[in-house]
């Protein structure tokens, strides 16, 4: 593994993924960083003020470097209002069942991106990553001037090259196995497909760009981190692996579902947000996924009250149970202990590599 500024940020080449929606709590980030990995706050779906308060909380928990992830504003044309209204009508039964009105779809489309940029430039953190696109070169240059290391999430070699040309310091290569939203730059239904697996994608990106690489997608064990490093990554990002930690802000139903035999597989769906995202297949996904339009963040706002009401009612069948393909390997450990276990597994796997290659 090469020595890069990325590797200087933490003792271990382990990154806790930013998971929007509450899972990446300040407590989780603080515990991960204190244990020697790189923790990330998720800036998505928060107000700028709310994000700033969480940054202050993390700083009160650890002096170690940590990161903040931002969602890029949707760059394409707004979703077709007619398709959103058709989906609204389809969800009327859900609203009746959970006794809640559907959300308004004219809410903020840019996720307060500019305000969050301003906060992070005025009071910098060590790392900022981006999802759903690549920031303008001017924004990346501004972060460089204040000493912030920047990472752009990519799902193809072409996106990685665009990030390099824009001035990013590193890329997070997201394989199709990853839980939660696919971080594609362009959300086009014509591109909907299973996607490229992580190991193949790492090779494609490694031969396309000279940037440090964070590997993401289905990683749950130290041996998998070793495999990602051997394939050209400089670090590995794990999200689902940290969901079960007591410090995680994920709903208890979500945590239990990860290893519940009832949930046998994951799938990509637009049912909950209008953008492809991987989660445990439940009733809501089966019934509405085939009909959900490409309309982010409109569908996210539309279904938010249903997801909240389902959680309140203790009904995981109406929740967005984001999870990567390795979810059955989740371990209910404190975050610091999980980092230690992963690091030990990684050391063991790396120590066995010469023996394996010689056999």
Coordinates of C-alpha atoms in Angstrom, one line a residue:
X1 CA 0.0 0.0 0.0
X2 CA 1.4 3.4 -1.0
X3 CA 2.0 6.1 1.6
X4 CA -0.3 9.0 0.8
X5 CA -1.9 11.9 2.6
X6 CA -5.0 9.7 2.8
X7 CA -3.1 7.1 4.9
X8 CA -1.7 9.8 7.2
X9 CA -5.2 10.6 8.4
X10 CA -5.7 7.5 10.4
X11 CA -3.7 4.6 11.9
X12 CA -5.6 2.0 10.0
X13 CA -6.7 2.0 6.3
X14 CA -10.3 1.8 7.4
X15 CA -12.9 4.4 6.7
X16 CA -16.4 4.5 8.3
X17 CA -18.8 5.4 5.5
X18 CA -21.0 8.5 5.8
X19 CA -24.5 7.2 6.1
X20 CA -27.2 9.8 5.7
X21 CA -30.3 9.6 7.7
X22 CA -28.9 9.4 11.1
X23 CA -26.7 6.3 11.2
X24 CA -23.4 8.3 11.2
X25 CA -23.9 9.9 14.6
X26 CA -21.3 12.0 16.2
X27 CA -20.8 9.3 18.8
X28 CA -20.1 6.7 16.0
X29 CA -17.6 9.0 14.3
X30 CA -15.9 9.9 17.5
X31 CA -15.5 6.2 18.6
X32 CA -14.2 5.2 15.1
X33 CA -11.6 7.9 15.0
X34 CA -10.5 7.3 18.6
X35 CA -9.9 3.6 17.7
X36 CA -7.6 4.5 14.8
X37 CA -9.9 4.6 11.7
X38 CA -11.3 7.5 9.8
X39 CA -14.9 8.4 10.7
X40 CA -17.3 10.4 8.6
X41 CA -20.3 12.5 9.4
X42 CA -23.0 12.5 6.7
X43 CA -24.0 16.0 5.7
X44 CA -26.9 14.9 3.6
X45 CA -30.5 15.7 4.7
X46 CA -29.3 18.1 7.4
X47 CA -29.5 21.8 7.6
X48 CA -26.2 23.7 7.5
X49 CA -26.7 24.7 11.1
X50 CA -27.5 21.1 12.1
X51 CA -24.3 19.9 10.4
X52 CA -22.2 22.5 12.1
X53 CA -23.6 21.4 15.5
X54 CA -22.7 17.8 14.8
X55 CA -19.1 18.8 13.7
X56 CA -18.8 20.6 17.1
X57 CA -20.0 17.4 18.9
X58 CA -17.4 15.3 17.1
X59 CA -14.6 17.8 18.0
X60 CA -15.7 17.4 21.6
X61 CA -15.3 13.6 21.4
X62 CA -12.0 13.3 19.6
X63 CA -9.0 15.3 18.5
X64 CA -8.3 12.9 15.6
X65 CA -9.1 13.8 12.0
X66 CA -12.6 13.1 10.7
X67 CA -14.5 13.7 7.5
X68 CA -17.8 15.2 6.4
X69 CA -19.7 14.1 3.3
X70 CA -21.8 16.3 1.1
X71 CA -24.4 15.6 -1.5
X72 CA -23.9 17.5 -4.8
X73 CA -27.1 19.3 -6.0
X74 CA -29.0 17.5 -8.7
X75 CA -27.6 18.9 -12.0
X76 CA -30.2 17.7 -14.4
X77 CA -33.6 18.9 -15.1
X78 CA -36.2 18.6 -12.4
X79 CA -38.2 15.4 -12.4
X80 CA -41.3 15.1 -14.5
X81 CA -44.1 16.4 -12.2
X82 CA -46.6 14.0 -13.8
X83 CA -44.6 10.9 -12.9
X84 CA -44.2 12.1 -9.4
X85 CA -48.0 12.7 -9.1
X86 CA -48.7 9.2 -10.5
X87 CA -46.4 7.7 -7.8
X88 CA -48.1 9.9 -5.2
X89 CA -51.4 8.3 -6.1
X90 CA -49.9 4.9 -5.9
X91 CA -48.7 5.6 -2.4
X92 CA -52.1 6.7 -1.2
X93 CA -52.8 3.3 0.4
X94 CA -49.5 3.6 2.3
X95 CA -50.5 7.0 3.7
X96 CA -53.8 5.6 4.8
X97 CA -52.3 2.5 6.4
X98 CA -49.7 4.5 8.4
X99 CA -52.1 7.4 9.0
X100 CA -49.8 10.0 7.8
X101 CA -49.9 12.5 4.9
X102 CA -47.4 12.1 2.1
X103 CA -44.5 14.6 2.0
X104 CA -44.3 17.7 -0.2
X105 CA -42.1 17.3 -3.2
X106 CA -41.2 21.0 -3.7
X107 CA -38.8 20.9 -0.8
X108 CA -35.1 22.0 -1.2
X109 CA -33.4 20.3 -4.2
X110 CA -29.9 21.4 -3.4
X111 CA -29.6 20.1 0.2
X112 CA -28.2 23.5 1.3
X113 CA -25.0 22.7 -0.5
X114 CA -23.6 26.2 -0.8
X115 CA -24.3 26.9 2.9
X116 CA -22.5 23.7 3.9
X117 CA -19.6 24.6 1.7
X118 CA -19.3 28.0 3.3
X119 CA -19.3 26.4 6.8
X120 CA -16.6 23.8 5.8
X121 CA -14.4 26.5 4.2
X122 CA -14.7 28.9 7.1
X123 CA -14.1 26.3 9.9
X124 CA -12.4 23.4 8.0
X125 CA -12.4 19.7 8.9
X126 CA -9.6 17.5 7.7
X127 CA -11.5 15.6 5.0
X128 CA -14.6 16.4 2.9
X129 CA -16.1 13.8 0.5
X130 CA -18.8 14.3 -2.2
X131 CA -21.5 12.1 -3.5
X132 CA -23.8 12.4 -6.6
X133 CA -21.3 14.3 -8.7
X134 CA -18.0 16.1 -8.7
X135 CA -17.6 19.7 -7.3
X136 CA -16.5 22.5 -9.5
X137 CA -12.7 22.8 -9.8
X138 CA -13.0 26.2 -8.0
X139 CA -14.6 24.5 -4.9
X140 CA -11.9 21.8 -4.8
X141 CA -9.2 24.5 -5.1
X142 CA -10.8 26.4 -2.2
X143 CA -10.6 23.3 0.0
X144 CA -7.0 22.8 -1.0
X145 CA -6.2 26.3 0.1
X146 CA -7.6 25.7 3.6
X147 CA -5.8 22.3 3.9
X148 CA -8.8 20.0 3.5
X149 CA -8.3 16.7 1.8
X150 CA -11.1 16.0 -0.8
X151 CA -12.6 12.7 -2.0
X152 CA -15.1 12.2 -4.8
X153 CA -17.3 9.1 -4.9
X154 CA -17.2 7.5 -8.3
X155 CA -18.8 4.4 -9.9
X156 CA -16.8 4.3 -13.1
X157 CA -13.4 5.0 -14.5
X158 CA -14.8 7.9 -16.5
X159 CA -16.1 9.5 -13.3
X160 CA -12.8 8.9 -11.6
X161 CA -11.0 10.7 -14.4
X162 CA -13.4 13.6 -14.2
X163 CA -12.6 13.9 -10.5
X164 CA -8.9 13.8 -11.1
X165 CA -9.2 16.5 -13.8
X166 CA -11.3 18.7 -11.4
X167 CA -8.6 18.6 -8.7
X168 CA -9.8 16.0 -6.2
X169 CA -7.2 14.5 -3.9
X170 CA -8.7 11.0 -4.0
X171 CA -11.6 9.0 -5.2
X172 CA -14.0 6.6 -3.3
X173 CA -14.6 3.8 -5.8
X174 CA -18.1 2.4 -5.0
X175 CA -18.9 -1.1 -6.3
X176 CA -22.3 -2.3 -7.0
X177 CA -22.3 -4.3 -3.8
X178 CA -22.5 -1.1 -1.7
X179 CA -25.5 -0.4 0.5
X180 CA -27.4 2.9 0.3
X181 CA -27.4 5.2 -2.7
X182 CA -25.3 4.6 -5.7
X183 CA -23.1 7.6 -6.0
X184 CA -23.3 8.0 -9.8
X185 CA -22.7 11.5 -11.2
X186 CA -25.7 11.2 -13.6
X187 CA -29.0 9.7 -12.6
X188 CA -30.4 8.3 -15.8
X189 CA -32.9 5.3 -15.9
X190 CA -31.3 4.2 -19.2
X191 CA -28.1 3.5 -17.2
X192 CA -29.9 1.4 -14.5
X193 CA -28.2 -2.0 -14.3
X194 CA -26.6 -4.2 -11.7
X195 CA -23.4 -2.2 -12.0
X196 CA -19.8 -3.2 -11.8
X197 CA -18.4 -5.2 -8.8
X198 CA -15.8 -3.6 -6.6
X199 CA -12.8 -5.7 -7.5
X200 CA -13.3 -5.2 -11.2
X201 CA -14.0 -1.5 -10.8
X202 CA -10.9 -1.0 -8.7
X203 CA -8.7 -2.4 -11.5
X204 CA -10.5 -0.2 -14.1
X205 CA -10.0 3.0 -12.0
X206 CA -6.5 2.1 -10.9
X207 CA -5.4 2.0 -14.6
X208 CA -7.2 5.3 -15.4
X209 CA -6.1 7.7 -12.6
X210 CA -3.1 8.3 -10.4
X211 CA -5.2 9.3 -7.3
X212 CA -5.4 7.5 -4.0
X213 CA -8.4 5.2 -3.9
X214 CA -10.8 4.3 -1.1
X215 CA -12.6 1.1 -1.9
X216 CA -16.3 0.7 -1.0
X217 CA -18.9 -1.9 -1.5
X218 CA -19.9 -5.0 0.5
X219 CA -16.7 -5.0 2.7
X220 CA -17.4 -6.5 6.2
X221 CA -14.2 -8.3 7.2
X222 CA -10.5 -7.6 7.4
X223 CA -9.7 -10.1 4.8
X224 CA -11.9 -8.2 2.3
X225 CA -10.0 -5.0 3.2
X226 CA -6.8 -6.9 2.4
X227 CA -8.2 -8.0 -1.0
X228 CA -9.2 -4.4 -1.8
X229 CA -5.7 -3.2 -0.9
X230 CA -4.2 -5.9 -3.1
X231 CA -6.4 -4.8 -5.9
X232 CA -5.0 -1.2 -5.8
X233 CA -6.9 0.6 -3.1
X234 CA -5.2 2.6 -0.4
X235 CA -8.0 2.2 2.1
X236 CA -11.4 0.6 2.5
X237 CA -14.7 2.2 3.4
X238 CA -17.3 0.2 5.4
X239 CA -20.8 1.3 6.1
X240 CA -23.1 -1.7 6.7
X241 CA -20.4 -3.1 9.0
X242 CA -20.9 -0.2 11.4
X243 CA -24.7 -0.1 11.3
X244 CA -25.1 -2.5 14.2
X245 CA -22.7 -0.7 16.5
X246 CA -24.4 0.7 19.6
X247 CA -23.1 4.2 18.7
X248 CA -24.8 4.0 15.3
X249 CA -27.9 6.2 15.0
X250 CA -29.6 3.6 12.8
X251 CA -33.1 2.5 14.0
X252 CA -33.1 -0.7 16.1
X253 CA -35.4 -2.4 13.6
X254 CA -32.8 -1.6 10.9
X255 CA -30.0 -3.0 13.0
X256 CA -31.9 -6.2 13.7
X257 CA -33.0 -6.7 10.1
X258 CA -29.4 -6.9 8.9
X259 CA -29.0 -10.4 10.3
X260 CA -32.7 -11.4 10.4
X261 CA -33.2 -14.6 8.3
X262 CA -36.5 -13.0 7.0
X263 CA -34.4 -10.7 4.8
X264 CA -32.6 -13.0 2.4
X265 CA -31.3 -10.5 -0.2
X266 CA -30.7 -6.9 -1.2
X267 CA -31.6 -5.1 -4.3
X268 CA -31.3 -1.7 -5.9
X269 CA -34.5 0.3 -5.9
X270 CA -35.8 3.8 -6.5
X271 CA -38.9 3.1 -4.3
X272 CA -37.9 5.3 -1.4
X273 CA -35.9 8.2 -2.8
X274 CA -36.2 8.2 -6.6
X275 CA -32.4 7.4 -7.0
X276 CA -31.0 3.8 -7.1
X277 CA -30.1 2.6 -3.6
X278 CA -29.4 -0.8 -2.3
X279 CA -31.4 -2.1 0.7
X280 CA -32.9 -5.2 2.1
X281 CA -35.9 -6.4 0.0
X282 CA -39.0 -5.8 2.0
X283 CA -42.7 -5.3 1.2
X284 CA -42.5 -1.6 0.3
X285 CA -39.6 -2.3 -2.1
X286 CA -41.4 -5.2 -3.8
X287 CA -44.7 -3.4 -4.2
X288 CA -43.5 0.0 -5.3
X289 CA -40.0 -0.4 -6.7
X290 CA -41.1 -1.4 -10.2
X291 CA -43.1 1.8 -10.5
X292 CA -40.9 4.4 -8.8
X293 CA -39.8 7.2 -11.1
X294 CA -36.3 8.7 -11.5
X295 CA -37.2 11.7 -9.3
X296 CA -34.6 12.5 -6.6
X297 CA -35.0 14.2 -4.2
X298 CA -38.8 14.5 -4.9
X299 CA -39.5 10.9 -4.0
X300 CA -37.3 11.1 -1.0
X301 CA -39.4 14.0 0.4
X302 CA -42.6 12.2 -0.7
X303 CA -42.0 9.0 1.2
X304 CA -40.2 10.5 4.2
X305 CA -43.4 10.6 6.4
X306 CA -44.2 7.0 5.5
X307 CA -40.8 5.8 6.4
X308 CA -40.9 7.7 9.7
X309 CA -44.4 6.4 10.5
X310 CA -43.4 2.8 9.7
X311 CA -40.4 3.1 12.1
X312 CA -42.6 4.6 14.8
X313 CA -45.1 1.7 14.3
X314 CA -42.3 -0.9 14.5
X315 CA -42.9 -2.0 11.0
X316 CA -39.7 -2.7 9.2
X317 CA -41.6 -3.6 6.0
X318 CA -42.3 0.1 5.3
X319 CA -38.8 1.4 6.1
X320 CA -35.7 1.9 3.9
X321 CA -33.4 -0.8 5.2
X322 CA -30.2 0.3 3.4
X323 CA -27.6 -2.5 3.4
X324 CA -24.8 -3.8 1.3
X325 CA -24.6 -7.3 0.0
X326 CA -22.5 -8.5 2.9
X327 CA -25.1 -7.5 5.5
X328 CA -25.4 -11.0 7.0
X329 CA -21.8 -10.6 8.2
X330 CA -22.7 -7.7 10.5
X331 CA -21.4 -7.9 14.0
X332 CA -23.0 -6.2 17.0
X333 CA -19.8 -4.7 18.5
X334 CA -18.9 -1.3 19.9
X335 CA -17.4 0.8 17.1
X336 CA -14.0 1.0 18.7
X337 CA -13.9 -2.8 19.2
X338 CA -15.0 -3.4 15.6
X339 CA -12.2 -1.2 14.3
X340 CA -9.7 -3.3 16.4
X341 CA -11.2 -6.6 15.2
X342 CA -11.1 -5.4 11.5
X343 CA -7.5 -4.2 12.0
X344 CA -6.4 -7.6 13.5
X345 CA -8.2 -9.5 10.7
X346 CA -6.4 -7.3 8.2
X347 CA -3.0 -7.9 9.7
X348 CA -3.7 -11.7 9.7
X349 CA -4.7 -11.6 6.0
X350 CA -1.8 -9.5 5.0
X351 CA 0.7 -11.8 6.8
X352 CA -0.7 -14.8 5.0
X353 CA -0.4 -13.3 1.5
X354 CA 3.2 -14.4 0.9
X355 CA 2.4 -17.9 2.1
X356 CA -0.6 -18.1 -0.2
X357 CA 1.3 -16.8 -3.2
X358 CA 4.1 -19.3 -2.7
X359 CA 1.7 -22.3 -2.3

